[in-house]
mmCIF file of C-alpha atoms in Angstrom:
data_model
loop_
_atom_site.group_PDB
_atom_site.id
_atom_site.type_symbol
_atom_site.label_atom_id
_atom_site.label_comp_id
_atom_site.label_asym_id
_atom_site.label_seq_id
_atom_site.Cartn_x
_atom_site.Cartn_y
_atom_site.Cartn_z
ATOM 1 C CA MET Q 73 7.222 1.621 0.947
ATOM 2 C CA LYS Q 74 9.056 -1.195 2.815
ATOM 3 C CA LEU Q 75 9.013 -1.138 6.494
ATOM 4 C CA VAL Q 76 12.764 -0.914 6.842
ATOM 5 C CA ASN Q 77 12.724 2.220 4.713
ATOM 6 C CA LYS Q 78 10.109 3.766 6.829
ATOM 7 C CA PHE Q 79 12.172 3.112 9.923
ATOM 8 C CA ALA Q 80 15.284 4.572 8.186
ATOM 9 C CA LEU Q 81 13.263 7.766 7.145
ATOM 10 C CA TRP Q 82 12.016 8.295 10.731
ATOM 11 C CA TYR Q 83 15.561 7.670 12.075
ATOM 12 C CA LEU Q 84 17.063 10.258 9.682
ATOM 13 C CA ALA Q 85 14.300 12.705 10.497
ATOM 14 C CA MET Q 86 14.860 12.379 14.357
ATOM 15 C CA THR Q 87 18.680 12.487 13.675
ATOM 16 C CA SER Q 88 18.204 15.717 11.654
ATOM 17 C CA LEU Q 89 16.355 17.281 14.496
ATOM 18 C CA VAL Q 90 18.914 16.286 17.165
ATOM 19 C CA LEU Q 91 21.703 17.448 14.851
ATOM 20 C CA LEU Q 92 19.890 20.714 14.365
ATOM 21 C CA ALA Q 93 19.570 21.200 18.209
ATOM 22 C CA GLY Q 94 23.074 19.901 18.830
ATOM 23 C CA GLY Q 95 24.385 22.303 16.249
ATOM 24 C CA VAL Q 96 22.918 25.219 18.064
ATOM 25 C CA ILE Q 97 24.376 23.978 21.318
ATOM 26 C CA VAL Q 98 27.751 23.346 19.856
ATOM 27 C CA PHE Q 99 27.719 26.814 18.181
ATOM 28 C CA ARG Q 100 26.932 28.542 21.420
ATOM 29 C CA SER Q 101 29.444 26.423 23.423
ATOM 30 C CA VAL Q 102 32.329 27.064 20.936
ATOM 31 C CA GLN Q 103 31.527 30.808 20.607
ATOM 32 C CA HIS Q 104 31.405 31.057 24.354
ATOM 33 C CA GLU Q 105 34.683 29.211 24.912
ATOM 34 C CA ASN Q 106 36.454 31.266 22.276
ATOM 35 C CA ASP Q 107 35.299 34.416 23.887
ATOM 36 C CA GLU Q 108 36.272 33.196 27.334
ATOM 37 C CA GLU Q 109 39.720 32.204 26.101
ATOM 38 C CA GLU Q 110 40.249 35.663 24.447
ATOM 39 C CA VAL Q 111 39.200 37.429 27.735
ATOM 40 C CA ARG Q 112 41.640 35.380 29.616
ATOM 41 C CA ARG Q 113 44.409 36.299 27.250
ATOM 42 C CA LEU Q 114 43.526 39.984 27.596
ATOM 43 C CA ARG Q 115 43.504 39.677 31.280
ATOM 44 C CA GLY Q 116 46.878 38.222 31.276
ATOM 45 C CA ARG Q 117 48.208 40.951 29.131
ATOM 46 C CA ILE Q 118 46.955 43.619 31.587
ATOM 47 C CA GLU Q 119 48.308 41.758 34.501
ATOM 48 C CA ASP Q 120 51.701 41.614 32.639
ATOM 49 C CA ALA Q 121 51.657 45.322 32.025
ATOM 50 C CA ARG Q 122 50.773 46.022 35.717
ATOM 51 C CA ARG Q 123 53.732 43.961 36.855
ATOM 52 C CA MET Q 124 56.135 45.637 34.414
ATOM 53 C CA LEU Q 125 54.821 49.060 35.681
ATOM 54 C CA LYS Q 126 55.581 48.097 39.320
ATOM 55 C CA THR Q 127 59.000 47.174 38.307
ATOM 56 C CA GLY Q 128 59.642 50.726 37.186
ATOM 57 C CA THR Q 129 59.205 50.212 33.444
ATOM 58 C CA ARG Q 130 58.188 53.382 31.630
ATOM 59 C CA PRO Q 131 54.620 53.312 30.405
ATOM 60 C CA ASP Q 132 55.356 54.555 26.861
ATOM 61 C CA SER Q 133 57.882 51.551 26.352
ATOM 62 C CA LEU Q 134 54.862 49.211 26.940
ATOM 63 C CA GLN Q 135 52.758 50.747 24.501
ATOM 64 C CA SER Q 136 51.821 48.555 21.346
ATOM 65 C CA PRO Q 137 48.983 48.119 18.921
ATOM 66 C CA ASN Q 138 47.346 45.645 21.499
ATOM 67 C CA ILE Q 139 48.183 47.536 24.641
ATOM 68 C CA GLU Q 140 47.301 51.106 25.626
ATOM 69 C CA ILE Q 141 48.407 52.667 28.909
ATOM 70 C CA THR Q 142 47.021 56.036 29.860
ATOM 71 C CA GLU Q 143 47.647 57.917 33.037
ATOM 72 C CA ILE Q 144 44.472 59.387 34.632
ATOM 73 C CA ASP Q 145 43.691 61.612 37.553
ATOM 74 C CA LEU Q 146 44.908 60.039 40.808
ATOM 75 C CA ALA Q 147 41.488 61.048 42.471
ATOM 76 C CA ALA Q 148 39.402 59.397 39.745
ATOM 77 C CA PRO Q 149 37.625 56.152 40.792
ATOM 78 C CA ARG Q 150 39.240 52.924 40.193
ATOM 79 C CA ILE Q 151 38.132 51.177 36.897
ATOM 80 C CA ARG Q 152 37.273 47.549 37.565
ATOM 81 C CA PHE Q 153 38.177 44.914 34.963
ATOM 82 C CA HIS Q 154 35.504 44.919 32.260
ATOM 83 C CA VAL Q 155 35.180 43.822 28.666
ATOM 84 C CA ARG Q 156 33.467 45.233 25.630
ATOM 85 C CA ASP Q 157 32.655 43.733 22.140
ATOM 86 C CA THR Q 158 33.296 46.166 19.297
ATOM 87 C CA MET Q 159 34.563 46.484 15.732
ATOM 88 C CA GLY Q 160 37.991 47.636 14.861
ATOM 89 C CA TRP Q 161 39.998 48.191 11.713
ATOM 90 C CA HIS Q 162 42.214 45.289 10.603
ATOM 91 C CA SER Q 163 45.100 46.675 8.430
ATOM 92 C CA LYS Q 164 46.043 43.292 7.194
ATOM 93 C CA PHE Q 165 42.607 42.523 5.891
ATOM 94 C CA GLN Q 166 41.818 46.192 5.108
ATOM 95 C CA GLY Q 167 38.371 45.983 6.754
ATOM 96 C CA THR Q 168 36.539 46.075 10.024
ATOM 97 C CA GLU Q 169 36.665 42.960 12.187
ATOM 98 C CA ARG Q 170 35.242 41.890 15.569
ATOM 99 C CA GLN Q 171 37.434 43.047 18.367
ATOM 100 C CA ILE Q 172 37.253 42.542 22.086
ATOM 101 C CA TRP Q 173 38.664 45.317 24.447
ATOM 102 C CA ALA Q 174 39.469 44.647 28.081
ATOM 103 C CA THR Q 175 40.179 47.691 30.470
ATOM 104 C CA ALA Q 176 41.205 47.996 34.140
ATOM 105 C CA SER Q 177 43.019 50.755 36.225
ATOM 106 C CA TYR Q 178 45.618 50.526 38.968
ATOM 107 C CA THR Q 179 47.519 53.025 41.241
ATOM 108 C CA ILE Q 180 51.325 52.254 40.941
ATOM 109 C CA HIS Q 181 53.994 54.340 42.652
ATOM 110 C CA GLY Q 182 51.713 57.303 43.110
ATOM 111 C CA HIS Q 183 50.331 57.270 39.659
ATOM 112 C CA HIS Q 184 46.892 56.063 38.314
ATOM 113 C CA TYR Q 185 47.142 54.191 35.124
ATOM 114 C CA ALA Q 186 44.295 52.898 32.868
ATOM 115 C CA ILE Q 187 45.418 49.760 31.010
ATOM 116 C CA THR Q 188 43.508 48.517 27.940
ATOM 117 C CA ALA Q 189 44.288 45.366 26.031
ATOM 118 C CA LYS Q 190 42.541 44.529 22.800
ATOM 119 C CA ASP Q 191 42.616 41.845 20.094
ATOM 120 C CA PHE Q 192 40.671 40.549 17.142
ATOM 121 C CA ALA Q 193 38.372 37.550 17.738
ATOM 122 C CA PRO Q 194 36.681 35.084 15.527
ATOM 123 C CA GLU Q 195 33.282 36.316 14.331
ATOM 124 C CA PRO Q 196 30.095 34.185 15.085
ATOM 125 C CA GLU Q 197 29.660 33.693 11.303
ATOM 126 C CA GLU Q 198 32.929 31.901 11.038
ATOM 127 C CA THR Q 199 32.255 29.588 14.009
ATOM 128 C CA LEU Q 200 28.678 28.900 12.476
ATOM 129 C CA ARG Q 201 30.175 28.011 9.024
ATOM 130 C CA GLY Q 202 32.647 25.520 10.816
ATOM 131 C CA VAL Q 203 29.722 23.953 12.909
ATOM 132 C CA VAL Q 204 27.479 23.590 9.776
ATOM 133 C CA LEU Q 205 30.193 22.086 7.709
ATOM 134 C CA SER Q 206 31.009 19.566 10.447
ATOM 135 C CA LEU Q 207 27.402 18.664 10.977
ATOM 136 C CA SER Q 208 26.931 18.236 7.164
ATOM 137 C CA TRP Q 209 29.613 15.654 6.983
ATOM 138 C CA ILE Q 210 28.220 13.968 9.987
ATOM 139 C CA PHE Q 211 24.679 13.863 8.391
ATOM 140 C CA PHE Q 212 26.050 12.579 5.074
ATOM 141 C CA LEU Q 213 28.037 9.796 6.726
ATOM 142 C CA LEU Q 214 24.908 8.884 8.741
ATOM 143 C CA LEU Q 215 22.835 8.818 5.441
ATOM 144 C CA VAL Q 216 25.364 6.477 3.889
ATOM 145 C CA VAL Q 217 25.474 4.218 6.910
ATOM 146 C CA VAL Q 218 21.696 4.090 7.394
ATOM 147 C CA GLY Q 219 21.269 3.406 3.778
ATOM 148 C CA LEU Q 220 23.724 0.464 3.809
ATOM 149 C CA THR Q 221 22.350 -0.686 7.151
ATOM 150 C CA SER Q 222 18.862 -0.772 6.030
ATOM 151 C CA ILE Q 223 19.695 -2.988 3.203
ATOM 152 C CA LEU Q 224 21.528 -5.423 5.480
ATOM 153 C CA ILE Q 225 18.537 -5.216 7.940
ATOM 154 C CA SER Q 226 16.028 -6.033 5.189
ATOM 155 C CA LYS Q 227 18.125 -9.048 4.031
ATOM 156 C CA LYS Q 228 19.046 -10.300 7.422
ATOM 157 C CA ILE Q 229 16.884 -9.244 10.315
ATOM 158 C CA LEU Q 230 13.625 -9.085 8.326
ATOM 159 C CA SER Q 231 14.408 -12.195 6.315
ATOM 160 C CA PRO Q 232 11.948 -14.396 8.437
ATOM 161 C CA PHE Q 233 9.215 -11.818 7.983
ATOM 162 C CA ASN Q 234 9.720 -11.670 4.307
ATOM 163 C CA GLN Q 235 9.755 -15.499 4.033
ATOM 164 C CA SER Q 236 6.565 -15.744 6.181
ATOM 165 C CA LEU Q 237 4.926 -13.239 3.857
ATOM 166 C CA ARG Q 238 5.744 -15.250 0.725
ATOM 167 C CA VAL Q 239 4.471 -18.389 2.418
ATOM 168 C CA ILE Q 240 1.109 -16.688 3.230
ATOM 169 C CA GLN Q 241 0.877 -15.213 -0.298
ATOM 170 C CA ALA Q 242 1.256 -18.936 -1.689
ATOM 171 C CA PHE Q 243 -1.227 -20.273 0.800
ATOM 172 C CA ASN Q 244 -4.191 -22.084 -0.791
ATOM 173 C CA LEU Q 245 -7.206 -23.562 1.014
ATOM 174 C CA LYS Q 246 -6.957 -26.613 -1.249
ATOM 175 C CA GLN Q 247 -3.527 -27.653 0.102
ATOM 176 C CA LYS Q 248 -3.645 -30.625 2.393
ATOM 177 C CA GLU Q 249 -0.616 -29.826 4.642
ATOM 178 C CA PRO Q 250 -0.577 -26.944 7.116
ATOM 179 C CA ILE Q 251 1.755 -24.062 6.122
ATOM 180 C CA ARG Q 252 5.412 -24.156 7.341
ATOM 181 C CA LEU Q 253 6.835 -20.901 8.464
ATOM 182 C CA PRO Q 254 10.439 -20.167 8.873
ATOM 183 C CA GLU Q 255 12.216 -20.406 12.266
ATOM 184 C CA THR Q 256 13.131 -17.172 13.952
ATOM 185 C CA ARG Q 257 14.657 -15.990 17.160
ATOM 186 C CA THR Q 258 12.884 -12.673 17.157
ATOM 187 C CA ASP Q 259 10.085 -12.660 19.652
ATOM 188 C CA GLU Q 260 7.732 -10.503 17.582
ATOM 189 C CA PHE Q 261 8.204 -12.727 14.625
ATOM 190 C CA LYS Q 262 7.648 -15.856 16.719
ATOM 191 C CA THR Q 263 4.304 -14.416 17.802
ATOM 192 C CA LEU Q 264 3.379 -13.444 14.270
ATOM 193 C CA ASN Q 265 4.140 -16.940 13.029
ATOM 194 C CA THR Q 266 2.238 -18.520 15.875
ATOM 195 C CA PHE Q 267 -0.895 -16.397 15.009
ATOM 196 C CA LEU Q 268 -0.556 -17.170 11.318
ATOM 197 C CA GLY Q 269 -0.184 -20.797 11.920
ATOM 198 C CA LYS Q 270 -3.322 -20.997 14.104
ATOM 199 C CA MET Q 271 -5.327 -18.918 11.724
ATOM 200 C CA THR Q 272 -4.435 -20.948 8.571
ATOM 201 C CA ASP Q 273 -4.991 -24.182 10.376
ATOM 202 C CA LYS Q 274 -8.503 -22.997 11.418
ATOM 203 C CA ALA Q 275 -9.213 -21.776 7.898
ATOM 204 C CA LEU Q 276 -8.137 -25.167 6.485
ATOM 205 C CA HIS Q 277 -10.410 -26.967 9.029
ATOM 206 C CA ASP Q 278 -13.405 -24.741 8.390
ATOM 207 C CA TYR Q 279 -12.896 -25.041 4.583
ATOM 208 C CA ARG Q 280 -12.816 -28.777 4.786
ATOM 209 C CA ALA Q 281 -15.848 -29.008 6.995
ATOM 210 C CA LEU Q 282 -17.756 -26.574 4.848
ATOM 211 C CA LYS Q 283 -16.711 -28.442 1.634
ATOM 212 C CA GLU Q 284 -17.804 -31.687 3.190
ATOM 213 C CA PHE Q 285 -21.127 -30.308 4.380
ATOM 214 C CA THR Q 286 -21.859 -28.717 0.951
ATOM 215 C CA GLU Q 287 -21.001 -31.918 -1.007
ATOM 216 C CA ASN Q 288 -23.092 -34.168 1.451
ATOM 217 C CA ALA Q 289 -25.959 -31.599 1.389
ATOM 218 C CA SER Q 290 -25.938 -31.396 -2.378
ATOM 219 C CA HIS Q 291 -25.775 -35.218 -2.770
ATOM 220 C CA GLU Q 292 -28.432 -35.907 -0.018
ATOM 221 C CA LEU Q 293 -30.843 -33.440 -1.676
ATOM 222 C CA GLN Q 294 -30.845 -35.122 -5.009
ATOM 223 C CA THR Q 295 -32.196 -38.412 -3.769
ATOM 224 C CA PRO Q 296 -35.434 -37.065 -2.191
ATOM 225 C CA LEU Q 297 -35.823 -34.688 -5.205
ATOM 226 C CA ALA Q 298 -35.466 -37.626 -7.540
ATOM 227 C CA ILE Q 299 -38.012 -39.628 -5.500
ATOM 228 C CA ILE Q 300 -40.579 -36.698 -5.499
ATOM 229 C CA ARG Q 301 -39.974 -36.160 -9.183
ATOM 230 C CA GLY Q 302 -40.729 -39.851 -9.903
ATOM 231 C CA LYS Q 303 -43.830 -39.935 -7.743
ATOM 232 C CA LEU Q 304 -45.174 -36.875 -9.415
ATOM 233 C CA GLU Q 305 -44.602 -38.313 -12.871
ATOM 234 C CA LEU Q 306 -46.507 -41.548 -11.751
ATOM 235 C CA LEU Q 307 -49.313 -39.399 -10.476
ATOM 236 C CA LEU Q 308 -49.510 -37.645 -14.002
ATOM 237 C CA GLU Q 309 -49.976 -41.089 -15.629
ATOM 238 C CA SER Q 310 -52.754 -42.078 -13.238
ATOM 239 C CA GLY Q 311 -56.416 -41.319 -13.740
ATOM 240 C CA ILE Q 312 -56.627 -37.755 -12.383
ATOM 241 C CA SER Q 313 -58.716 -34.730 -13.169
ATOM 242 C CA ASP Q 314 -57.419 -31.732 -15.108
ATOM 243 C CA GLU Q 315 -57.228 -29.604 -11.817
ATOM 244 C CA GLN Q 316 -55.190 -32.367 -10.174
ATOM 245 C CA ALA Q 317 -52.964 -32.515 -13.251
ATOM 246 C CA ARG Q 318 -52.208 -28.827 -13.095
ATOM 247 C CA LEU Q 319 -51.401 -29.013 -9.305
ATOM 248 C CA ILE Q 320 -49.052 -31.832 -10.035
ATOM 249 C CA LEU Q 321 -47.337 -30.014 -12.850
ATOM 250 C CA SER Q 322 -46.866 -26.929 -10.628
ATOM 251 C CA ALA Q 323 -45.356 -29.231 -8.041
ATOM 252 C CA HIS Q 324 -43.045 -30.726 -10.651
ATOM 253 C CA GLU Q 325 -41.889 -27.396 -11.830
ATOM 254 C CA ALA Q 326 -41.089 -26.423 -8.264
ATOM 255 C CA ILE Q 327 -39.017 -29.539 -7.803
ATOM 256 C CA GLU Q 328 -37.209 -28.748 -11.086
ATOM 257 C CA ARG Q 329 -36.529 -25.178 -9.856
ATOM 258 C CA LEU Q 330 -35.283 -26.458 -6.399
ATOM 259 C CA SER Q 331 -32.870 -28.861 -8.211
ATOM 260 C CA ARG Q 332 -31.413 -26.082 -10.427
ATOM 261 C CA ILE Q 333 -31.028 -23.786 -7.299
ATOM 262 C CA ASN Q 334 -29.143 -26.661 -5.537
ATOM 263 C CA GLN Q 335 -26.961 -27.304 -8.372
ATOM 264 C CA SER Q 336 -26.233 -23.597 -8.957
ATOM 265 C CA LEU Q 337 -25.467 -22.874 -5.239
ATOM 266 C CA THR Q 338 -23.249 -25.909 -5.207
ATOM 267 C CA LEU Q 339 -21.319 -24.451 -8.105
ATOM 268 C CA LEU Q 340 -21.077 -21.052 -6.533
ATOM 269 C CA THR Q 341 -19.724 -22.648 -3.379
ATOM 270 C CA LYS Q 342 -16.986 -24.491 -5.367
ATOM 271 C CA LEU Q 343 -16.125 -21.265 -7.309
ATOM 272 C CA GLU Q 344 -15.765 -19.311 -4.098
ATOM 273 C CA ASN Q 345 -13.567 -22.041 -2.652
ATOM 274 C CA GLN Q 346 -11.370 -21.768 -5.585
ATOM 275 C CA GLU Q 347 -11.774 -25.251 -6.678
ATOM 276 C CA TYR Q 348 -11.608 -24.213 -10.339
ATOM 277 C CA GLU Q 349 -8.384 -22.711 -11.500
ATOM 278 C CA PRO Q 350 -7.764 -21.628 -15.068
ATOM 279 C CA HIS Q 351 -5.854 -24.312 -17.036
ATOM 280 C CA GLU Q 352 -4.385 -24.285 -20.556
ATOM 281 C CA PRO Q 353 -6.218 -22.025 -23.041
ATOM 282 C CA VAL Q 354 -9.463 -23.418 -24.580
ATOM 283 C CA ASN Q 355 -10.698 -22.625 -27.999
ATOM 284 C CA LEU Q 356 -13.486 -20.275 -27.056
ATOM 285 C CA SER Q 357 -14.615 -19.804 -30.813
ATOM 286 C CA THR Q 358 -15.459 -23.629 -31.006
ATOM 287 C CA ALA Q 359 -17.214 -23.509 -27.686
ATOM 288 C CA VAL Q 360 -19.393 -20.491 -28.741
ATOM 289 C CA HIS Q 361 -20.386 -22.344 -31.933
ATOM 290 C CA LYS Q 362 -21.329 -25.383 -30.047
ATOM 291 C CA THR Q 363 -23.423 -23.398 -27.430
ATOM 292 C CA ILE Q 364 -25.260 -21.574 -30.157
ATOM 293 C CA PHE Q 365 -26.041 -24.869 -31.865
ATOM 294 C CA SER Q 366 -27.335 -26.450 -28.726
ATOM 295 C CA LEU Q 367 -29.745 -23.620 -28.001
ATOM 296 C CA THR Q 368 -30.949 -23.009 -31.620
ATOM 297 C CA GLU Q 369 -34.335 -24.617 -30.856
ATOM 298 C CA LEU Q 370 -34.920 -22.333 -27.934
ATOM 299 C CA MET Q 371 -34.165 -19.231 -30.185
ATOM 300 C CA GLU Q 372 -36.441 -20.615 -32.881
ATOM 301 C CA MET Q 373 -39.345 -21.098 -30.439
ATOM 302 C CA LYS Q 374 -39.143 -17.325 -29.775
ATOM 303 C CA SER Q 375 -38.407 -16.485 -33.372
ATOM 304 C CA ILE Q 376 -35.198 -14.804 -32.253
ATOM 305 C CA ALA Q 377 -32.808 -13.660 -35.017
ATOM 306 C CA LEU Q 378 -29.209 -14.303 -34.473
ATOM 307 C CA GLU Q 379 -26.227 -12.121 -35.802
ATOM 308 C CA THR Q 380 -22.718 -13.397 -35.236
ATOM 309 C CA ASP Q 381 -19.327 -11.907 -35.555
ATOM 310 C CA ILE Q 382 -16.904 -14.754 -34.324
ATOM 311 C CA GLU Q 383 -13.256 -14.708 -35.045
ATOM 312 C CA GLU Q 384 -11.830 -18.158 -35.411
ATOM 313 C CA ASN Q 385 -9.290 -19.699 -33.083
ATOM 314 C CA VAL Q 386 -9.594 -17.323 -30.144
ATOM 315 C CA PHE Q 387 -8.050 -19.106 -27.300
ATOM 316 C CA VAL Q 388 -8.669 -18.057 -23.648
ATOM 317 C CA LYS Q 389 -7.186 -19.427 -20.334
ATOM 318 C CA LEU Q 390 -10.289 -20.853 -18.787
ATOM 319 C CA HIS Q 391 -11.141 -23.985 -16.882
ATOM 320 C CA PRO Q 392 -12.837 -26.474 -19.339
ATOM 321 C CA ALA Q 393 -15.576 -27.408 -16.954
ATOM 322 C CA LEU Q 394 -16.582 -23.761 -16.512
ATOM 323 C CA THR Q 395 -16.521 -22.860 -20.254
ATOM 324 C CA ASP Q 396 -19.945 -24.625 -21.028
ATOM 325 C CA ILE Q 397 -21.434 -23.249 -17.873
ATOM 326 C CA LEU Q 398 -20.305 -19.743 -18.472
ATOM 327 C CA LEU Q 399 -21.523 -19.650 -22.180
ATOM 328 C CA THR Q 400 -24.758 -21.515 -21.392
ATOM 329 C CA ASN Q 401 -25.692 -18.993 -18.713
ATOM 330 C CA LEU Q 402 -24.789 -16.004 -20.937
ATOM 331 C CA PHE Q 403 -26.892 -17.303 -23.965
ATOM 332 C CA SER Q 404 -29.775 -18.480 -21.794
ATOM 333 C CA ASN Q 405 -29.983 -15.095 -20.177
ATOM 334 C CA ALA Q 406 -29.992 -13.463 -23.559
ATOM 335 C CA ILE Q 407 -32.788 -15.765 -24.714
ATOM 336 C CA ARG Q 408 -34.797 -15.748 -21.598
ATOM 337 C CA HIS Q 409 -34.910 -12.030 -21.231
ATOM 338 C CA ASN Q 410 -35.693 -11.375 -24.932
ATOM 339 C CA HIS Q 411 -39.076 -10.887 -26.474
ATOM 340 C CA GLU Q 412 -40.782 -12.621 -29.374
ATOM 341 C CA HIS Q 413 -39.051 -11.881 -32.811
ATOM 342 C CA GLY Q 414 -36.116 -10.276 -30.896
ATOM 343 C CA THR Q 415 -32.543 -10.242 -31.902
ATOM 344 C CA ILE Q 416 -29.212 -11.515 -30.315
ATOM 345 C CA LYS Q 417 -25.899 -10.266 -31.540
ATOM 346 C CA VAL Q 418 -22.736 -12.066 -30.649
ATOM 347 C CA LYS Q 419 -19.204 -10.745 -31.181
ATOM 348 C CA LEU Q 420 -16.009 -12.584 -30.280
ATOM 349 C CA ASN Q 421 -12.336 -11.527 -30.699
ATOM 350 C CA ALA Q 422 -9.020 -12.018 -28.955
ATOM 351 C CA GLY Q 423 -9.911 -9.254 -26.454
ATOM 352 C CA SER Q 424 -13.580 -9.782 -25.557
ATOM 353 C CA LEU Q 425 -16.873 -11.628 -25.882
ATOM 354 C CA SER Q 426 -19.989 -9.449 -26.137
ATOM 355 C CA ILE Q 427 -23.566 -10.696 -26.250
ATOM 356 C CA GLN Q 428 -26.435 -8.115 -27.034
ATOM 357 C CA ASN Q 429 -30.037 -8.851 -26.940
ATOM 358 C CA THR Q 430 -33.226 -6.993 -27.241
ATOM 359 C CA GLY Q 431 -35.637 -7.054 -24.362
ATOM 360 C CA PRO Q 432 -37.601 -4.934 -21.920
ATOM 361 C CA ARG Q 433 -36.068 -2.375 -19.525
ATOM 362 C CA PRO Q 434 -34.659 -4.049 -16.372
ATOM 363 C CA GLY Q 435 -37.012 -3.982 -13.385
ATOM 364 C CA ILE Q 436 -34.179 -3.421 -10.822
ATOM 365 C CA PRO Q 437 -31.018 -1.232 -10.830
ATOM 366 C CA THR Q 438 -28.511 -2.735 -13.292
ATOM 367 C CA GLU Q 439 -25.776 -2.888 -10.674
ATOM 368 C CA GLN Q 440 -27.852 -5.437 -8.665
ATOM 369 C CA LEU Q 441 -28.194 -7.989 -11.493
ATOM 370 C CA PHE Q 442 -25.042 -9.756 -10.585
ATOM 371 C CA GLN Q 443 -26.277 -10.359 -6.943
ATOM 372 C CA ARG Q 444 -27.689 -13.733 -5.947
ATOM 373 C CA PHE Q 445 -31.467 -14.191 -6.435
ATOM 374 C CA ARG Q 446 -31.832 -10.753 -8.064
ATOM 375 C CA LYS Q 447 -33.485 -10.817 -11.385
ATOM 376 C CA SER Q 448 -35.091 -8.143 -13.680
ATOM 377 C CA ASN Q 449 -38.474 -10.088 -13.835
ATOM 378 C CA GLN Q 450 -39.367 -11.501 -10.449
ATOM 379 C CA SER Q 451 -42.316 -13.552 -11.867
ATOM 380 C CA GLY Q 452 -40.227 -15.228 -14.550
ATOM 381 C CA ASP Q 453 -38.933 -18.751 -14.504
ATOM 382 C CA SER Q 454 -35.304 -17.656 -13.847
ATOM 383 C CA ILE Q 455 -33.829 -18.652 -10.451
ATOM 384 C CA GLY Q 456 -31.754 -15.334 -10.238
ATOM 385 C CA LEU Q 457 -28.358 -17.167 -9.998
ATOM 386 C CA GLY Q 458 -27.218 -17.124 -13.686
ATOM 387 C CA LEU Q 459 -25.451 -13.784 -13.742
ATOM 388 C CA SER Q 460 -24.027 -14.419 -10.299
ATOM 389 C CA ILE Q 461 -22.436 -17.528 -11.695
ATOM 390 C CA VAL Q 462 -21.122 -15.600 -14.728
ATOM 391 C CA LYS Q 463 -19.624 -12.995 -12.482
ATOM 392 C CA ARG Q 464 -17.888 -15.526 -10.220
ATOM 393 C CA ILE Q 465 -16.509 -17.523 -13.181
ATOM 394 C CA SER Q 466 -15.166 -14.374 -14.546
ATOM 395 C CA GLU Q 467 -13.444 -13.502 -11.243
ATOM 396 C CA VAL Q 468 -11.888 -16.911 -10.987
ATOM 397 C CA SER Q 469 -10.791 -16.773 -14.577
ATOM 398 C CA ARG Q 470 -9.458 -13.140 -14.032
ATOM 399 C CA PHE Q 471 -11.828 -11.619 -16.609
ATOM 400 C CA SER Q 472 -13.838 -8.484 -16.116
ATOM 401 C CA VAL Q 473 -17.499 -8.556 -16.855
ATOM 402 C CA CYS Q 474 -19.883 -5.583 -17.285
ATOM 403 C CA TYR Q 475 -23.587 -4.971 -18.128
ATOM 404 C CA GLN Q 476 -25.076 -2.151 -19.982
ATOM 405 C CA PHE Q 477 -28.581 -1.233 -21.114
ATOM 406 C CA GLU Q 478 -29.491 1.305 -23.897
ATOM 407 C CA GLU Q 479 -33.009 0.579 -25.066
ATOM 408 C CA PRO Q 480 -33.826 -1.766 -26.373
ATOM 409 C CA TRP Q 481 -30.350 -3.466 -26.135
ATOM 410 C CA HIS Q 482 -28.940 -5.343 -23.241
ATOM 411 C CA LEU Q 483 -25.125 -5.862 -23.434
ATOM 412 C CA LEU Q 484 -23.063 -8.294 -21.374
ATOM 413 C CA LYS Q 485 -19.404 -8.168 -22.149
ATOM 414 C CA LEU Q 486 -16.408 -10.155 -20.967
ATOM 415 C CA ASP Q 487 -13.010 -8.556 -21.168
ATOM 416 C CA PHE Q 488 -10.263 -11.093 -21.447
ATOM 417 C CA THR Q 489 -7.404 -8.374 -21.447
ATOM 418 C CA ALA Q 490 -7.983 -7.503 -17.680
ATOM 419 C CA ASP Q 491 -5.214 -9.858 -16.786
ATOM 420 C CA LYS Q 492 -3.638 -10.371 -20.175
ATOM 421 C CA LEU Q 493 -4.518 -14.090 -20.107
ATOM 422 C CA SER Q 494 -6.072 -14.023 -23.695
ATOM 423 C CA VAL Q 495 -4.081 -15.552 -26.476
ATOM 424 C CA ALA Q 496 -5.072 -15.360 -30.239
ATOM 425 C CA ARG Q 497 -3.610 -18.174 -32.230
#
C-alpha cells in the first residue's frame, strides 16, 4: 500500500472518530436547545394567560387545546413553574407523540388559578436522523476530497520521493558517475537524498577499491604460482629419488589446487559484483554438446555411460563467458562424484536442464552443498567451489537451481522459467 494511501486511511479513521463524537455532541446540543426553546414558549403562554386573567378576562374564554386553567383551593400551596415530559395523543397523526407540559399557579383577584400550557415537541429519534444524515453527507464529501487530494499529493508533493526511489532502483555499482537525485524543498526529502547520496558514493568507492584489490591480488598471485610450478617441474627433471619425486608431485598438486581456488574465488567475486549481466540468448543445445565432447575422455577413464535427451535450438538468456563455466562445473561435478561404470543422464528442453549421475550418498546435508568449500567427500580433489559458482551464475542469470538425491541418483536441475527468460526457437 502506498504511503499516501496509508495517510488517507488514517486521516479518514481519525475523522470518523471525531465525527462520531461530534455527532453525539451535536445531537445533545440540538435536543437541549429544542427543549429549552419549547419551555420558553410554554412559559410565555402561561405569562400571557396570567396577564389576561389580571385584566379581568374570564378563565373559560382562555381555554384551548394548548392551555388549561383550573381554579384550585385558595389555601392550597402555590405551584412553582415546572415542566414534565410525557406522551400525548396527536389527532392529526392519529398517534401518540412526545409532549411537554408546563404548569404554574397564581393568586389573581382573590382566586387561585393553576395554569397549564402544553405542546408537541420533536422526538429525539427525529433529531438523531437529521444529525446522522448531515454527518453522512459530510463524511462522503470528506471521502471524495481526501481521495482526490491523495492523488494530487502523490503526484505533486511525493514526486521527489518517487523520483529518488526510481533512481535508487536503477543504481548499479558498475556505473562510473554518482547518482543524481531530484531537487526538493521538503526538509525530510532533502535529508533522505543527502543520506542516499553519501551511502551510494561510499558503496561505489568501496566497490572500486575491492574490485581493484581483487584484480591485483589475483594477478599478483599468478606470478609466484607460475614460478613455483616451473621450479617444481625442473626439480622433477633432475636426478632425484622416488621419495623426493613424490614430495615434489604433491607440492605441484597443491600449487595447481591453489591456482584453481584463486581463479574460482576471483570468478565468484566478479559474479557477486554483478560484472556479468545476461546478454542475448545463447544456443544452450550447442554449448551442451561441446561440453560433453570436451569431457568425453574423462568419462571414458571411469567407464561412465552417457544418456542424453537434448532438444535442438534451445536458446537461453545467459552471458556467453558464463555458459562454458556453468556447464563445465555441472558436468565435472557429475563425473567427479560418480563411481566406476556409473551413468550420467542429461536432459535439456526449453524449460530446464537436468543432469543426473550415479554416486555415493552425500557426506553432508544436501542444503549445504551450494556453500563455499563444502563438499560431499572432504578427502577428494574437489576444491568445494564448483556448486557455489553454479548457484551464483544461476542467480545472476535469474535461473533457479536445485539438488536432489534419491539413491543412487544425484540430480542437479536448472529451471529457466523462473523469470521467463528462456526462449525456444
